[in-house]
Coordinates of C-alpha atoms and ligand atoms in Angstrom, one line a residue:
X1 CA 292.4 298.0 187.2
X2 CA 293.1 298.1 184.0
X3 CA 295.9 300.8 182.6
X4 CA 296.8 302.5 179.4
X5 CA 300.5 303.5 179.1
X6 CA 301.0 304.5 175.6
X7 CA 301.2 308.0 174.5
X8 CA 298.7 309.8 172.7
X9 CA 300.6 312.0 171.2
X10 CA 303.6 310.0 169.9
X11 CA 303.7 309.6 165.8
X12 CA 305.9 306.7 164.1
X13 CA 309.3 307.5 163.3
X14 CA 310.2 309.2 160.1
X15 CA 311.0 306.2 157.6
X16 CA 314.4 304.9 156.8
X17 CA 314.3 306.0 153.2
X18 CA 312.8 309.0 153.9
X19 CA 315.8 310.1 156.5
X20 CA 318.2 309.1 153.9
X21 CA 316.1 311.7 150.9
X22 CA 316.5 314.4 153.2
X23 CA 320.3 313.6 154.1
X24 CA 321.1 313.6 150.4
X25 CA 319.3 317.0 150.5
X26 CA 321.4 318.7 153.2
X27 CA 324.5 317.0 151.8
X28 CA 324.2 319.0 148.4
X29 CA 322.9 322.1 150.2
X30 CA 319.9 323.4 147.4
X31 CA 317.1 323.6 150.1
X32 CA 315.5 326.0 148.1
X33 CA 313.5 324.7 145.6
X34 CA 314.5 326.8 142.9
X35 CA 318.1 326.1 143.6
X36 CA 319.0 323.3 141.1
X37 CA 322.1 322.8 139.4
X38 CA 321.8 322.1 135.9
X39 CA 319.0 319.9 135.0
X40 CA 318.4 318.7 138.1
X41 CA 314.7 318.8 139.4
X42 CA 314.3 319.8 143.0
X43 CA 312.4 317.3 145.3
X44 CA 309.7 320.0 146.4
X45 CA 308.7 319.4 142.1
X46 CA 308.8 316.1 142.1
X47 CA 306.5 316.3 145.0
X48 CA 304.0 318.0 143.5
X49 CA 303.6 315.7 140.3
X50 CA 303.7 312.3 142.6
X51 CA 300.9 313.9 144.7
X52 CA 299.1 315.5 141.6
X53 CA 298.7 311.9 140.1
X54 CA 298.0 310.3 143.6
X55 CA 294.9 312.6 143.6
X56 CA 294.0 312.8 140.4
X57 CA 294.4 316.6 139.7
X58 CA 296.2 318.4 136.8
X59 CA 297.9 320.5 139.1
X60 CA 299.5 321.0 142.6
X61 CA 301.8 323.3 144.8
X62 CA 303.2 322.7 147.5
X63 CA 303.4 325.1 150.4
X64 CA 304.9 326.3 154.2
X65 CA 301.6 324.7 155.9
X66 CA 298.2 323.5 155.6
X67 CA 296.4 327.3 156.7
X68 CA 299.1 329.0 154.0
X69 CA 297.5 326.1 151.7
X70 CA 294.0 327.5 152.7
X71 CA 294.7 331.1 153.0
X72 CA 296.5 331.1 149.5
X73 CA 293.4 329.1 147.9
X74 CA 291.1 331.5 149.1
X75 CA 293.4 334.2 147.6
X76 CA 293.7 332.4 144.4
X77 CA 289.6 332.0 143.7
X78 CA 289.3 336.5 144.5
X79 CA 288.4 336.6 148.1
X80 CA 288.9 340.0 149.0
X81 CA 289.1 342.1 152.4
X82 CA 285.6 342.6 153.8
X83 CA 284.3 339.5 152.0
X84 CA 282.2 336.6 153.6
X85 CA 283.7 333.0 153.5
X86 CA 281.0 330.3 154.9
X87 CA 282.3 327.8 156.4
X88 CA 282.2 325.1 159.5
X89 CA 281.5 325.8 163.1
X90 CA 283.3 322.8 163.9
X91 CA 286.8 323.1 162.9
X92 CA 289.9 323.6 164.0
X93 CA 291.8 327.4 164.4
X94 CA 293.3 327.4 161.3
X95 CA 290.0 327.4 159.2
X96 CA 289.1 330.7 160.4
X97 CA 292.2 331.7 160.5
X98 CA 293.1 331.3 156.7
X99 CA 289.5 333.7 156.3
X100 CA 290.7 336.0 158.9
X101 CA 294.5 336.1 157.6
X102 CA 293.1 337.4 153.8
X103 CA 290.9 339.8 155.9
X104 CA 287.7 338.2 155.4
X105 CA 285.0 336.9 158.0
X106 CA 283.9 333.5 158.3
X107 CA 280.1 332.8 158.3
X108 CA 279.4 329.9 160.3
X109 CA 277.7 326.9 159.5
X110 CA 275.9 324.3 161.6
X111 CA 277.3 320.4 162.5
X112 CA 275.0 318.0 162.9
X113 CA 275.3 315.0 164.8
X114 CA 277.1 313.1 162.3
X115 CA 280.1 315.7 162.7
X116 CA 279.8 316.8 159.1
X117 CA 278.7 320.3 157.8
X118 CA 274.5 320.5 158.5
X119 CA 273.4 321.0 154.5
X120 CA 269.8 322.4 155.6
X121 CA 271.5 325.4 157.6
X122 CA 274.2 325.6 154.8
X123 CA 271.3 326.0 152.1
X124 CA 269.3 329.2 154.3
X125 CA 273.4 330.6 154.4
X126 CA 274.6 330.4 150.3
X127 CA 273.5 333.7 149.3
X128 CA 275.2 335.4 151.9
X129 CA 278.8 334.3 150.3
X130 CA 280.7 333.2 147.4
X131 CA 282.9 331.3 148.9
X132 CA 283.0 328.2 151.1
X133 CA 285.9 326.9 152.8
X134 CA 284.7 323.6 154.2
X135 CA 286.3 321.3 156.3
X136 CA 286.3 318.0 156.7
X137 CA 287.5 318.0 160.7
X138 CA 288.2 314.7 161.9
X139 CA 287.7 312.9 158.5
X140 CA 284.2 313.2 158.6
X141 CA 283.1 313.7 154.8
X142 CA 279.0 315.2 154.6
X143 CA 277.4 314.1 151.2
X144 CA 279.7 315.6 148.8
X145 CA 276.6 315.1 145.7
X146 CA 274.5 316.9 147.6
X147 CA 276.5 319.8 148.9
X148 CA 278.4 320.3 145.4
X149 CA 274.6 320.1 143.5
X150 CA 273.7 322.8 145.8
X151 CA 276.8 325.2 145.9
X152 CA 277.0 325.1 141.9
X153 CA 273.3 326.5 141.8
X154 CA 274.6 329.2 143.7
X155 CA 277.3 330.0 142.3
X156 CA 279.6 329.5 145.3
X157 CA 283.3 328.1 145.0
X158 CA 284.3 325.2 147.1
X159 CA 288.0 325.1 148.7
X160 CA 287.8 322.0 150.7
X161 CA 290.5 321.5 154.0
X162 CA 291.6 318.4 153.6
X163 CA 294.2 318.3 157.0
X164 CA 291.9 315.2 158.1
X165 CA 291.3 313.4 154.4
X166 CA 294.7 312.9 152.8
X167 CA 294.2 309.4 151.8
X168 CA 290.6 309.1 151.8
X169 CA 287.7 309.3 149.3
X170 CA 284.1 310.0 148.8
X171 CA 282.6 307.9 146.3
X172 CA 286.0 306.4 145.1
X173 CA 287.3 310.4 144.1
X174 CA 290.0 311.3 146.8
X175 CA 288.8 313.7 149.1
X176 CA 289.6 317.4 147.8
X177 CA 288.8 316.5 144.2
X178 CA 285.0 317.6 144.4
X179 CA 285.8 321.3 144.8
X180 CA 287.7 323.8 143.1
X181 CA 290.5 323.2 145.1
X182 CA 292.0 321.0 147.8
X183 CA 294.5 321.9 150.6
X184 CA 296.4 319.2 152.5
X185 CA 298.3 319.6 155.2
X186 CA 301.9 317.6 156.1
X187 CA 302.2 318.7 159.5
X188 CA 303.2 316.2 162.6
X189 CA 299.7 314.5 163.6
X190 CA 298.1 314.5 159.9
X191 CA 298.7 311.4 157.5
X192 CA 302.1 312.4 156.4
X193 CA 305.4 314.0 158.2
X194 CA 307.4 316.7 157.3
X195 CA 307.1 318.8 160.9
X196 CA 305.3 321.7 158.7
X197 CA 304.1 321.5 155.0
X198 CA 300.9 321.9 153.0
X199 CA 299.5 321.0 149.2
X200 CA 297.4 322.5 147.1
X201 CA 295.8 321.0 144.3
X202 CA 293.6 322.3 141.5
X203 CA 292.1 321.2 137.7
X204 CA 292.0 325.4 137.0
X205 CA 295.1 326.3 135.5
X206 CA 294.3 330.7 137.1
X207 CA 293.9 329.5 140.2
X208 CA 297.0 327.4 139.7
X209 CA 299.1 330.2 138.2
X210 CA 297.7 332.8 140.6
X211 CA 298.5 329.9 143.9
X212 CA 301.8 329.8 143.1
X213 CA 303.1 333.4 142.5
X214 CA 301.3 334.0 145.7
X215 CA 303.4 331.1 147.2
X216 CA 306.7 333.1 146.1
X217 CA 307.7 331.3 143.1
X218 CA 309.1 335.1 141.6
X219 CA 309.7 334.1 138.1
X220 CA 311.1 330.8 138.1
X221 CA 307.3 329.5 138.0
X222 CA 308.3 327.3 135.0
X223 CA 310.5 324.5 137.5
X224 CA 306.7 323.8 138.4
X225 CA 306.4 320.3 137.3
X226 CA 302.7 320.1 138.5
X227 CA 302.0 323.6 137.3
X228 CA 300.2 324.8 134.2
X229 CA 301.7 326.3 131.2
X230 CA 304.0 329.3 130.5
X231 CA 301.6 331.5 129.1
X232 CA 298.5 331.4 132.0
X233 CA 301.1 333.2 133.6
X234 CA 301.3 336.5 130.9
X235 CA 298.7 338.8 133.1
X236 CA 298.8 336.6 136.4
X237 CA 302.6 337.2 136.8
X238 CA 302.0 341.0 137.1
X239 CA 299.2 341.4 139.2
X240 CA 299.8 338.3 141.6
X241 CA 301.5 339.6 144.6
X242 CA 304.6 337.2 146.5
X243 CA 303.1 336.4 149.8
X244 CA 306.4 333.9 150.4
X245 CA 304.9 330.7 151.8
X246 CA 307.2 327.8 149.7
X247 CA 308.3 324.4 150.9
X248 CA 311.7 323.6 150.9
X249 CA 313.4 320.7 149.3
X250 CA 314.0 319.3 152.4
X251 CA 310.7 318.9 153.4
X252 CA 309.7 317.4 149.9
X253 CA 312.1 314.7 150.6
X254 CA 310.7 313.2 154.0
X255 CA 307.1 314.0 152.4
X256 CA 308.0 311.8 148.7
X257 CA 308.8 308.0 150.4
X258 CA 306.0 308.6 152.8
X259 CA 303.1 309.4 149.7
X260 CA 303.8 306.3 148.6
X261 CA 303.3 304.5 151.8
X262 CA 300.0 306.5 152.7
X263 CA 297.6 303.5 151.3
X264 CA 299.3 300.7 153.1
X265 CA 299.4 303.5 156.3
X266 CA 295.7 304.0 155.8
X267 CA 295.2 300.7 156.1
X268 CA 296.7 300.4 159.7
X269 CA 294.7 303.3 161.0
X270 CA 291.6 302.2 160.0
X271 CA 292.2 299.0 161.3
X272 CA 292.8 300.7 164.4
X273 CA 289.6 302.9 164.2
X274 CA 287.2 299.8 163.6
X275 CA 288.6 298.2 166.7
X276 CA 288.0 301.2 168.6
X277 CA 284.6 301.4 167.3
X278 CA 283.5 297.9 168.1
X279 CA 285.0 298.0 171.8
X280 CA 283.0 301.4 172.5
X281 CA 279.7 300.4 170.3
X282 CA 276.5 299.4 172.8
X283 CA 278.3 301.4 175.6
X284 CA 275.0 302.8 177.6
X285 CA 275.2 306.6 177.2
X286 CA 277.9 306.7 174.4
X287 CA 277.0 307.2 170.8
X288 CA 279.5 305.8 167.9
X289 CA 279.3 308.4 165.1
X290 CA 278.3 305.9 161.9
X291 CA 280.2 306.4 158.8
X292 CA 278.2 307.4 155.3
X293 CA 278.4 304.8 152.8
X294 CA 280.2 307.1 150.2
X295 CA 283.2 307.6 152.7
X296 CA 286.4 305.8 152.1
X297 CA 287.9 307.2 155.4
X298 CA 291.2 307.5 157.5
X299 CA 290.6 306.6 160.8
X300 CA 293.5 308.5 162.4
X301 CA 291.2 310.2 165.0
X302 CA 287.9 308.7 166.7
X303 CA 284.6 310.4 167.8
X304 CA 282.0 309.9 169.7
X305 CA 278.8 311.7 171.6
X306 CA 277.8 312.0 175.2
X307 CA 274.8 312.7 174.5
X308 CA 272.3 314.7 176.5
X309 CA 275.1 314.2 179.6
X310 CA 275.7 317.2 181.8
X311 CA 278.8 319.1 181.7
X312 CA 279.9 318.2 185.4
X313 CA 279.8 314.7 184.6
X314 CA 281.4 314.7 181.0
X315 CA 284.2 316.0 182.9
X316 CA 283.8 313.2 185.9
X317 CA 284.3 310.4 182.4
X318 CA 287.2 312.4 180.9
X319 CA 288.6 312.4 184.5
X320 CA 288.5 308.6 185.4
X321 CA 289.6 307.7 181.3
X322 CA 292.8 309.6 182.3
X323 CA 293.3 308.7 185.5
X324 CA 293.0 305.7 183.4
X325 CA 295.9 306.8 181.0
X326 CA 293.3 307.6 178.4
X327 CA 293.1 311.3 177.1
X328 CA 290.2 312.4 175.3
X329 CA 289.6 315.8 174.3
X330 CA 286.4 317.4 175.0
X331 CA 284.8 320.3 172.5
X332 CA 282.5 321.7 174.6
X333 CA 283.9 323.5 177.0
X334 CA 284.0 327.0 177.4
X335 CA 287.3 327.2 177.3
X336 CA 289.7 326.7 174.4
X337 CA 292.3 324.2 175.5
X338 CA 295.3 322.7 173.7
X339 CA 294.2 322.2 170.0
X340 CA 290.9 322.3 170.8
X341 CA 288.4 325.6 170.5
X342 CA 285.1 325.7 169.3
X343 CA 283.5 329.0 166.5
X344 CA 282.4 331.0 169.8
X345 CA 285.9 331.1 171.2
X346 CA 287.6 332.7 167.8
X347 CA 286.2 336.1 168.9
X348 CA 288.3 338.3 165.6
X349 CA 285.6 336.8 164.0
X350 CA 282.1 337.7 165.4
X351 CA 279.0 334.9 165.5
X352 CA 275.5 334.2 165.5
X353 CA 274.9 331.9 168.6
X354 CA 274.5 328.2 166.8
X355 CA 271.9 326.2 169.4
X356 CA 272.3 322.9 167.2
X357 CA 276.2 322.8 167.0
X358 CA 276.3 324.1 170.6
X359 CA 273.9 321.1 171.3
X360 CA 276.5 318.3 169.5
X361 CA 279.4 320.1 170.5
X362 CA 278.4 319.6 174.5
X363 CA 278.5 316.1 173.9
X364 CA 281.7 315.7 171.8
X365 CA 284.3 313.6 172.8
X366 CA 288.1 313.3 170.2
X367 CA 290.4 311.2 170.4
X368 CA 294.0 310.7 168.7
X369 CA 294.9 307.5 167.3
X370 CA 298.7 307.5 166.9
X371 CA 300.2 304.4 164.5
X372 CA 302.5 304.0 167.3
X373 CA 299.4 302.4 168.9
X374 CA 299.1 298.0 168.3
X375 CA 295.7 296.6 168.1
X376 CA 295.7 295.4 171.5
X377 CA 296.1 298.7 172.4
X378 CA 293.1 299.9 170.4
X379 CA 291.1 296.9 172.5
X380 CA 292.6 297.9 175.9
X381 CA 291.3 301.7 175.5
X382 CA 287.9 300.9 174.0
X383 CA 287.5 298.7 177.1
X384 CA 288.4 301.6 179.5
X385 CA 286.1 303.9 178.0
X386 CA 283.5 301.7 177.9
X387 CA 284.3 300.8 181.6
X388 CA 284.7 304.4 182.9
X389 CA 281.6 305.6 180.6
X390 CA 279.1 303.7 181.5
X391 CA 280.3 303.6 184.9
X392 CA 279.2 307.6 185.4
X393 CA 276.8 307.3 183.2
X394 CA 275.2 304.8 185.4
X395 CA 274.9 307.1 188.4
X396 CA 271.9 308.8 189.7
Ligands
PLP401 C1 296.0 321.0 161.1 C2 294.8 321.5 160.5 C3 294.8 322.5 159.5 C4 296.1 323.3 159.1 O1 297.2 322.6 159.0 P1 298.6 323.3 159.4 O2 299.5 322.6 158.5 O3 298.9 323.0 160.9 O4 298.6 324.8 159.1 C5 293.7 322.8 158.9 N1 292.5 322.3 159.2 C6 292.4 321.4 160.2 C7 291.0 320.9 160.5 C8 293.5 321.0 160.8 O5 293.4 320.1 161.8

């Protein structure tokens, strides 16, 4: 029998040039991005132009991590204490808790089966907030038209979570361009490396100004390269509070080499996706989530549904796939584990039961897919998973 030895949880070194950036960095000393000597420009600026232009957007900052990105953005477009925010009921922690961190409560929102927000439940939900913070978990993009159409009638501002997206597109605009603002993050197992980090990018020069005086920028807001001009900053500066959440220089200067290797890293991962994909498509009992038209996507995770299967023997197919040396995370168990927790276990913020995620979410099977893995890998697991789910699936 067949088995996998490769570790699902084991990223690609930090590139060579990227080392050296940061070495240069601790060999001066100025970690903190507004220490520069003379005319220098601190890496954590530079940053934030290269990833404004990579995205399109007039401006970005760059931040401590992806939720500070998210928490600061909601902060930035006037979500106050007491406030509603809708967004997904499949997500990860740090969604709710960038809506719980400003004091606000998160109003949940259905998935459907293609693991993207469920637009009819999210239409019946838009007048009961102003705000939606919607994530695109696991890389899975909904129709971005439809949902921006419909959220512009209402009058309700888009932040989109882009932890998943960083490098992909919905009908050729990069992902966190539709909405008002876009938050990446740069953490281990996203698309870039910098341990902890986060972006946040923006056409509206407030929310701008106000994103980074909350981010701590004190006065020095003019080193901003990516920022907007002196004078949006006349009110903002006074009645923006610090909430200190920078990144350092040192940070900027893995993150800088490894922006401008994200297409060709794209590339590999989706190369590993679609190989996954083909091995586990036809498998009797497994469903392979199909990819919208409109979606330029990064494949650095997979999905797929059990669907209909009871718990006891969801667990009997994650069992044999690890015994297997494949580890696949399951969202529907009752209990949060590792990363993984579903809207009912966040219990700071209270919820209506949700039948039709609960429905998808029993069946939902994740699954990393590291760059460290080859494509004979990518064949190797599909072929185990296809082995090990049919197998149970097959049993009275
Ligand atoms: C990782 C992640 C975040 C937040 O990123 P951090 O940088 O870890 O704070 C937000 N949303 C999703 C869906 C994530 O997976």
């Amino acid at each position: 029998m067949e088995v996998f030895k490769g570790s699902f949880t084991q990223q690609e070194p930090i590139p060579d040039d990227a080392i050296d950036a940061a070495v240069a960095v601790m060999r001066h000393g100025r970690l903190h991005r507004y220490n520069t000597a003379g005319d220098e420009i601190a890496e954590t600026a530079l940053l934030e132009q290269e990833f404004a232009a990579l995205v399109g957007a007039k401006y970005c900052l760059a931040v401590a991590s992806g939720g500070y990105a998210m928490a600061t953005a909601l902060r930035a477009v006037g979500v106050k204490p007491g406030d509603k925010v809708l967004s997904n009921a499949f997500t990860l922690a740090p969604v709710p808790g960038a809506i719980a961190a400003v004091g606000a409560e998160p109003v949940f929102v259905d998935v459907t089966d293609g693991l993207v927000i469920d637009l009819d439940d999210l239409a019946g939900k838009l007048d009961q907030a102003k705000v939606l913070l919607l994530s695109h978990m696991r890389g899975h993009i909904c129709d971005m038209d439809a949902l921006m159409a419909m959220c512009d009638a209402a009058g309700v501002t888009v932040i989109e979570d882009c932890a998943h997206t960083m490098g992909a597109a919905w009908n050729g605009v990069a992902s966190g361009r539709q909405g008002a603002i876009g938050c990446y993050s740069c953490q281990t197992y996203k698309h870039v490396n910098a341990g902890e980090g986060g972006l946040l990018v923006t056409d509206d020069a407030e929310m701008a100004a106000r994103a980074i005086m909350l981010s701590g920028s004190y006065m020095l807001y003019e080193k901003h390269l990516a920022g907007p001009p002196p004078e949006t900053f006349d009110r903002i500066k006074y009645e923006t509070p610090n909430i200190s959440g920078r990144m350092d220089n040192l940070r900027a200067a893995l993150l800088r080499p490894q922006l401008r290797k994200l297409e060709a890293q794209v590339a590999r991962w989706n190369e590993r996706y679609f190989t996954l994909e083909a091995g586990m498509r036809h498998t009797p009992g497994l469903t392979v989530i199909e990819r919208a038209a409109g979606e330029s996507i990064v494949g650095s995770s997979i999905q797929f549904l059990l669907q209909g299967w009871a718990a006891d023997k969801v667990r009997d197919a994650l069992r044999r796939c690890l015994a297997r040396g494949v580890e696949l995370k399951w969202f529907g168990a009752a209990e949060p584990l590792g990363f993984t927790s579903r809207y009912d276990s966040w219990r700071y913020a209270p919820s209506d039961p949700l039948p039709k995620s609960d429905a998808v979410l029993a069946g939902l099977i994740d699954m990393r897919v590291p760059l460290t893995f080859s494509i004979d890998d990518c064949t190797l697991i599909a072929r185990i998973i296809r082995e090990e789910v049919s197998a149970v699936y097959q049993q009275a």
